[in-house]
JSON list of C-alpha atoms and ligand atoms in Angstrom, two decimals:
[
{"chain": "A", "resi": 1, "resn": "UNK", "atom": "CA", "xyz": [-9.14, 11.83, -14.97]},
{"chain": "A", "resi": 2, "resn": "UNK", "atom": "CA", "xyz": [-12.57, 11.12, -13.53]},
{"chain": "A", "resi": 3, "resn": "UNK", "atom": "CA", "xyz": [-11.74, 9.80, -10.10]},
{"chain": "A", "resi": 4, "resn": "UNK", "atom": "CA", "xyz": [-14.52, 9.44, -7.56]},
{"chain": "A", "resi": 5, "resn": "UNK", "atom": "CA", "xyz": [-12.57, 7.41, -5.07]},
{"chain": "A", "resi": 6, "resn": "UNK", "atom": "CA", "xyz": [-11.28, 9.06, -1.92]},
{"chain": "A", "resi": 7, "resn": "UNK", "atom": "CA", "xyz": [-7.75, 10.46, -2.20]},
{"chain": "A", "resi": 8, "resn": "UNK", "atom": "CA", "xyz": [-5.55, 9.71, 0.81]},
{"chain": "A", "resi": 9, "resn": "UNK", "atom": "CA", "xyz": [-4.68, 12.88, 2.66]},
{"chain": "A", "resi": 10, "resn": "UNK", "atom": "CA", "xyz": [-1.06, 13.74, 3.22]},
{"chain": "A", "resi": 11, "resn": "UNK", "atom": "CA", "xyz": [-0.08, 14.87, 6.68]},
{"chain": "A", "resi": 12, "resn": "UNK", "atom": "CA", "xyz": [3.14, 15.59, 8.52]},
{"chain": "A", "resi": 13, "resn": "UNK", "atom": "CA", "xyz": [3.58, 11.92, 9.46]},
{"chain": "A", "resi": 14, "resn": "UNK", "atom": "CA", "xyz": [2.82, 10.20, 6.17]},
{"chain": "A", "resi": 15, "resn": "UNK", "atom": "CA", "xyz": [3.93, 12.77, 3.59]},
{"chain": "A", "resi": 16, "resn": "UNK", "atom": "CA", "xyz": [7.17, 10.98, 2.53]},
{"chain": "A", "resi": 17, "resn": "UNK", "atom": "CA", "xyz": [5.19, 7.75, 2.05]},
{"chain": "A", "resi": 18, "resn": "UNK", "atom": "CA", "xyz": [2.61, 9.39, -0.24]},
{"chain": "A", "resi": 19, "resn": "UNK", "atom": "CA", "xyz": [5.19, 11.58, -2.01]},
{"chain": "A", "resi": 20, "resn": "UNK", "atom": "CA", "xyz": [7.02, 8.34, -2.80]},
{"chain": "A", "resi": 21, "resn": "UNK", "atom": "CA", "xyz": [3.82, 6.71, -4.04]},
{"chain": "A", "resi": 22, "resn": "UNK", "atom": "CA", "xyz": [3.20, 9.68, -6.33]},
{"chain": "A", "resi": 23, "resn": "UNK", "atom": "CA", "xyz": [6.66, 9.00, -7.88]},
{"chain": "A", "resi": 24, "resn": "UNK", "atom": "CA", "xyz": [5.84, 5.26, -8.02]},
{"chain": "A", "resi": 25, "resn": "UNK", "atom": "CA", "xyz": [8.32, 4.39, -5.28]},
{"chain": "A", "resi": 26, "resn": "UNK", "atom": "CA", "xyz": [7.78, 2.69, -1.94]},
{"chain": "A", "resi": 27, "resn": "UNK", "atom": "CA", "xyz": [9.16, 4.68, 1.00]},
{"chain": "A", "resi": 28, "resn": "UNK", "atom": "CA", "xyz": [8.83, 3.08, 4.43]},
{"chain": "A", "resi": 29, "resn": "UNK", "atom": "CA", "xyz": [9.32, 4.71, 7.80]},
{"chain": "A", "resi": 30, "resn": "UNK", "atom": "CA", "xyz": [12.10, 3.22, 9.91]},
{"chain": "A", "resi": 31, "resn": "UNK", "atom": "CA", "xyz": [12.96, 3.70, 13.57]},
{"chain": "A", "resi": 32, "resn": "UNK", "atom": "CA", "xyz": [16.54, 4.83, 14.22]},
{"chain": "A", "resi": 33, "resn": "UNK", "atom": "CA", "xyz": [16.40, 3.62, 17.84]},
{"chain": "A", "resi": 34, "resn": "UNK", "atom": "CA", "xyz": [15.19, 0.01, 17.47]},
{"chain": "A", "resi": 35, "resn": "UNK", "atom": "CA", "xyz": [15.74, -0.37, 13.68]},
{"chain": "A", "resi": 36, "resn": "UNK", "atom": "CA", "xyz": [12.20, -1.65, 13.15]},
{"chain": "A", "resi": 37, "resn": "UNK", "atom": "CA", "xyz": [10.12, -0.49, 10.23]},
{"chain": "A", "resi": 38, "resn": "UNK", "atom": "CA", "xyz": [7.02, 1.42, 11.20]},
{"chain": "A", "resi": 39, "resn": "UNK", "atom": "CA", "xyz": [4.05, 1.13, 8.87]},
{"chain": "A", "resi": 40, "resn": "UNK", "atom": "CA", "xyz": [1.64, 2.81, 8.49]},
{"chain": "A", "resi": 41, "resn": "UNK", "atom": "CA", "xyz": [3.81, 5.82, 9.29]},
{"chain": "A", "resi": 42, "resn": "UNK", "atom": "CA", "xyz": [3.12, 7.78, 12.45]},
{"chain": "A", "resi": 43, "resn": "UNK", "atom": "CA", "xyz": [4.61, 10.45, 14.69]},
{"chain": "A", "resi": 44, "resn": "UNK", "atom": "CA", "xyz": [6.54, 7.85, 16.73]},
{"chain": "A", "resi": 45, "resn": "UNK", "atom": "CA", "xyz": [7.76, 4.27, 16.41]},
{"chain": "A", "resi": 46, "resn": "UNK", "atom": "CA", "xyz": [4.90, 1.83, 17.07]},
{"chain": "A", "resi": 47, "resn": "UNK", "atom": "CA", "xyz": [7.34, -0.60, 18.77]},
{"chain": "A", "resi": 48, "resn": "UNK", "atom": "CA", "xyz": [9.43, 1.59, 21.09]},
{"chain": "A", "resi": 49, "resn": "UNK", "atom": "CA", "xyz": [7.85, 5.05, 20.95]},
{"chain": "A", "resi": 50, "resn": "UNK", "atom": "CA", "xyz": [11.00, 6.75, 19.68]},
{"chain": "A", "resi": 51, "resn": "UNK", "atom": "CA", "xyz": [10.56, 9.81, 17.50]},
{"chain": "A", "resi": 52, "resn": "UNK", "atom": "CA", "xyz": [13.97, 9.25, 15.85]},
{"chain": "A", "resi": 53, "resn": "UNK", "atom": "CA", "xyz": [12.48, 8.21, 12.53]},
{"chain": "A", "resi": 54, "resn": "UNK", "atom": "CA", "xyz": [13.96, 7.98, 9.06]},
{"chain": "A", "resi": 55, "resn": "UNK", "atom": "CA", "xyz": [12.71, 6.80, 5.69]},
{"chain": "A", "resi": 56, "resn": "UNK", "atom": "CA", "xyz": [13.96, 3.93, 3.57]},
{"chain": "A", "resi": 57, "resn": "UNK", "atom": "CA", "xyz": [13.40, 3.87, -0.18]},
{"chain": "A", "resi": 58, "resn": "UNK", "atom": "CA", "xyz": [12.47, 0.43, -1.54]},
{"chain": "A", "resi": 59, "resn": "UNK", "atom": "CA", "xyz": [12.28, 1.81, -5.08]},
{"chain": "A", "resi": 60, "resn": "UNK", "atom": "CA", "xyz": [9.83, 0.92, -7.78]},
{"chain": "A", "resi": 61, "resn": "UNK", "atom": "CA", "xyz": [10.44, -2.83, -7.97]},
{"chain": "A", "resi": 62, "resn": "UNK", "atom": "CA", "xyz": [8.68, -4.18, -4.90]},
{"chain": "A", "resi": 63, "resn": "UNK", "atom": "CA", "xyz": [7.75, -7.82, -4.36]},
{"chain": "A", "resi": 64, "resn": "UNK", "atom": "CA", "xyz": [5.62, -9.36, -1.67]},
{"chain": "A", "resi": 65, "resn": "UNK", "atom": "CA", "xyz": [3.41, -12.28, -0.72]},
{"chain": "A", "resi": 66, "resn": "UNK", "atom": "CA", "xyz": [-0.26, -12.22, 0.21]},
{"chain": "A", "resi": 67, "resn": "UNK", "atom": "CA", "xyz": [-0.49, -12.58, 3.99]},
{"chain": "A", "resi": 68, "resn": "UNK", "atom": "CA", "xyz": [-4.26, -12.26, 4.27]},
{"chain": "A", "resi": 69, "resn": "UNK", "atom": "CA", "xyz": [-7.10, -10.96, 2.12]},
{"chain": "A", "resi": 70, "resn": "UNK", "atom": "CA", "xyz": [-10.82, -10.39, 1.82]},
{"chain": "A", "resi": 71, "resn": "UNK", "atom": "CA", "xyz": [-12.98, -10.14, -1.27]},
{"chain": "A", "resi": 72, "resn": "UNK", "atom": "CA", "xyz": [-15.40, -7.24, -1.16]},
{"chain": "A", "resi": 73, "resn": "UNK", "atom": "CA", "xyz": [-18.63, -7.57, -3.15]},
{"chain": "A", "resi": 74, "resn": "UNK", "atom": "CA", "xyz": [-20.23, -4.37, -1.86]},
{"chain": "A", "resi": 75, "resn": "UNK", "atom": "CA", "xyz": [-19.03, -0.81, -2.37]},
{"chain": "A", "resi": 76, "resn": "UNK", "atom": "CA", "xyz": [-17.98, 0.43, 1.05]},
{"chain": "A", "resi": 77, "resn": "UNK", "atom": "CA", "xyz": [-16.80, 3.80, -0.21]},
{"chain": "A", "resi": 78, "resn": "UNK", "atom": "CA", "xyz": [-18.04, 5.95, -3.09]},
{"chain": "A", "resi": 79, "resn": "UNK", "atom": "CA", "xyz": [-16.32, 5.36, -6.42]},
{"chain": "A", "resi": 80, "resn": "UNK", "atom": "CA", "xyz": [-15.77, 1.63, -5.97]},
{"chain": "A", "resi": 81, "resn": "UNK", "atom": "CA", "xyz": [-19.05, 0.38, -7.45]},
{"chain": "A", "resi": 82, "resn": "UNK", "atom": "CA", "xyz": [-17.45, -0.20, -10.87]},
{"chain": "A", "resi": 83, "resn": "UNK", "atom": "CA", "xyz": [-14.52, -2.21, -9.54]},
{"chain": "A", "resi": 84, "resn": "UNK", "atom": "CA", "xyz": [-16.34, -5.01, -7.71]},
{"chain": "A", "resi": 85, "resn": "UNK", "atom": "CA", "xyz": [-15.63, -7.63, -6.59]},
{"chain": "A", "resi": 86, "resn": "UNK", "atom": "CA", "xyz": [-12.43, -6.16, -5.21]},
{"chain": "A", "resi": 87, "resn": "UNK", "atom": "CA", "xyz": [-9.63, -8.03, -3.47]},
{"chain": "A", "resi": 88, "resn": "UNK", "atom": "CA", "xyz": [-8.30, -6.20, -0.42]},
{"chain": "A", "resi": 89, "resn": "UNK", "atom": "CA", "xyz": [-5.06, -7.85, 0.63]},
{"chain": "A", "resi": 90, "resn": "UNK", "atom": "CA", "xyz": [-2.47, -7.48, 3.37]},
{"chain": "A", "resi": 91, "resn": "UNK", "atom": "CA", "xyz": [0.86, -8.09, 1.66]},
{"chain": "A", "resi": 92, "resn": "UNK", "atom": "CA", "xyz": [4.12, -8.93, 3.40]},
{"chain": "A", "resi": 93, "resn": "UNK", "atom": "CA", "xyz": [7.15, -7.29, 1.77]},
{"chain": "A", "resi": 94, "resn": "UNK", "atom": "CA", "xyz": [9.77, -9.72, 0.46]},
{"chain": "A", "resi": 95, "resn": "UNK", "atom": "CA", "xyz": [12.65, -7.45, 1.58]},
{"chain": "A", "resi": 96, "resn": "UNK", "atom": "CA", "xyz": [11.09, -6.60, 4.96]},
{"chain": "A", "resi": 97, "resn": "UNK", "atom": "CA", "xyz": [8.55, -9.24, 6.05]},
{"chain": "A", "resi": 98, "resn": "UNK", "atom": "CA", "xyz": [7.68, -7.22, 9.15]},
{"chain": "A", "resi": 99, "resn": "UNK", "atom": "CA", "xyz": [6.14, -4.60, 6.86]},
{"chain": "A", "resi": 100, "resn": "UNK", "atom": "CA", "xyz": [2.61, -5.37, 5.74]},
{"chain": "A", "resi": 101, "resn": "UNK", "atom": "CA", "xyz": [0.92, -3.10, 3.23]},
{"chain": "A", "resi": 102, "resn": "UNK", "atom": "CA", "xyz": [-2.78, -3.11, 2.44]},
{"chain": "A", "resi": 103, "resn": "UNK", "atom": "CA", "xyz": [-3.82, -2.75, -1.18]},
{"chain": "A", "resi": 104, "resn": "UNK", "atom": "CA", "xyz": [-6.04, -4.15, -3.85]},
{"chain": "A", "resi": 105, "resn": "UNK", "atom": "CA", "xyz": [-4.88, -7.12, -5.93]},
{"chain": "A", "resi": 106, "resn": "UNK", "atom": "CA", "xyz": [-5.68, -6.10, -9.50]},
{"chain": "A", "resi": 107, "resn": "UNK", "atom": "CA", "xyz": [-5.48, -7.83, -12.87]},
{"chain": "A", "resi": 108, "resn": "UNK", "atom": "CA", "xyz": [-6.57, -11.22, -11.60]},
{"chain": "A", "resi": 109, "resn": "UNK", "atom": "CA", "xyz": [-9.73, -13.14, -10.89]},
{"chain": "A", "resi": 110, "resn": "UNK", "atom": "CA", "xyz": [-10.56, -12.61, -7.18]},
{"chain": "A", "resi": 111, "resn": "UNK", "atom": "CA", "xyz": [-11.16, -16.35, -6.86]},
{"chain": "A", "resi": 112, "resn": "UNK", "atom": "CA", "xyz": [-7.56, -17.04, -7.88]},
{"chain": "A", "resi": 113, "resn": "UNK", "atom": "CA", "xyz": [-6.03, -15.06, -5.01]},
{"chain": "A", "resi": 114, "resn": "UNK", "atom": "CA", "xyz": [-4.36, -17.25, -2.39]},
{"chain": "A", "resi": 115, "resn": "UNK", "atom": "CA", "xyz": [-2.50, -16.69, 0.85]},
{"chain": "A", "resi": 116, "resn": "UNK", "atom": "CA", "xyz": [1.20, -16.97, 0.04]},
{"chain": "A", "resi": 117, "resn": "UNK", "atom": "CA", "xyz": [0.71, -15.83, -3.55]},
{"chain": "A", "resi": 118, "resn": "UNK", "atom": "CA", "xyz": [3.56, -13.73, -5.01]},
{"chain": "A", "resi": 119, "resn": "UNK", "atom": "CA", "xyz": [2.61, -10.22, -5.99]},
{"chain": "A", "resi": 120, "resn": "UNK", "atom": "CA", "xyz": [4.35, -7.11, -7.31]},
{"chain": "A", "resi": 121, "resn": "UNK", "atom": "CA", "xyz": [3.58, -3.56, -6.35]},
{"chain": "A", "resi": 122, "resn": "UNK", "atom": "CA", "xyz": [2.12, -1.34, -9.02]},
{"chain": "A", "resi": 123, "resn": "UNK", "atom": "CA", "xyz": [0.88, 2.25, -8.82]},
{"chain": "A", "resi": 124, "resn": "UNK", "atom": "CA", "xyz": [-2.40, 3.54, -10.19]},
{"chain": "A", "resi": 125, "resn": "UNK", "atom": "CA", "xyz": [-2.55, 7.25, -10.99]},
{"chain": "A", "resi": 126, "resn": "UNK", "atom": "CA", "xyz": [-5.76, 8.62, -9.50]},
{"chain": "A", "resi": 127, "resn": "UNK", "atom": "CA", "xyz": [-5.18, 12.30, -10.32]},
{"chain": "A", "resi": 128, "resn": "UNK", "atom": "CA", "xyz": [-2.46, 14.14, -12.24]},
{"chain": "A", "resi": 129, "resn": "UNK", "atom": "CA", "xyz": [-0.39, 14.33, -9.06]},
{"chain": "A", "resi": 130, "resn": "UNK", "atom": "CA", "xyz": [-1.47, 11.40, -6.92]},
{"chain": "A", "resi": 131, "resn": "UNK", "atom": "CA", "xyz": [-0.97, 7.66, -7.19]},
{"chain": "A", "resi": 132, "resn": "UNK", "atom": "CA", "xyz": [-2.03, 4.70, -5.07]},
{"chain": "A", "resi": 133, "resn": "UNK", "atom": "CA", "xyz": [0.12, 1.63, -4.40]},
{"chain": "A", "resi": 134, "resn": "UNK", "atom": "CA", "xyz": [-1.65, -1.55, -5.48]},
{"chain": "A", "resi": 135, "resn": "UNK", "atom": "CA", "xyz": [-0.68, -5.15, -6.18]},
{"chain": "A", "resi": 136, "resn": "UNK", "atom": "CA", "xyz": [-0.75, -7.40, -9.22]},
{"chain": "A", "resi": 137, "resn": "UNK", "atom": "CA", "xyz": [0.17, -11.11, -9.49]},
{"chain": "A", "resi": 138, "resn": "UNK", "atom": "CA", "xyz": [3.96, -11.49, -9.90]},
{"chain": "B", "resi": 201, "resn": "ZN", "atom": "ZN1", "xyz": [11.55, 1.90, 17.58]}
]
């Protein structure tokens, strides 16, 4: 595959999230102390600071609604010049509205994207091992 786009780096804090993405599953960090989800994943809960963290698997059938979005007409990173304009959306998960995941909304006209629109998560393979979570209209 001829990918020029940056590949997200795995680190100690986000590895389960990206390992899940590579298997086309959504895995979200959850705090064992306050029971809040913590996304993007980090070394401690963003709400209470606890390091008692676990991971919840939302599987491969993930629905959400567009919470906010921008349409990008300029390539801001190398490798994106062939995919413009590009919709960059913050999507609220249907099963956990506190979790908001940023991704591109693909397979639709950027002008048709609306706040509140229903979307489904999809994964785009960017290398033989790596995949990126993205969104398509539901
Ligand atoms: Zn917490």
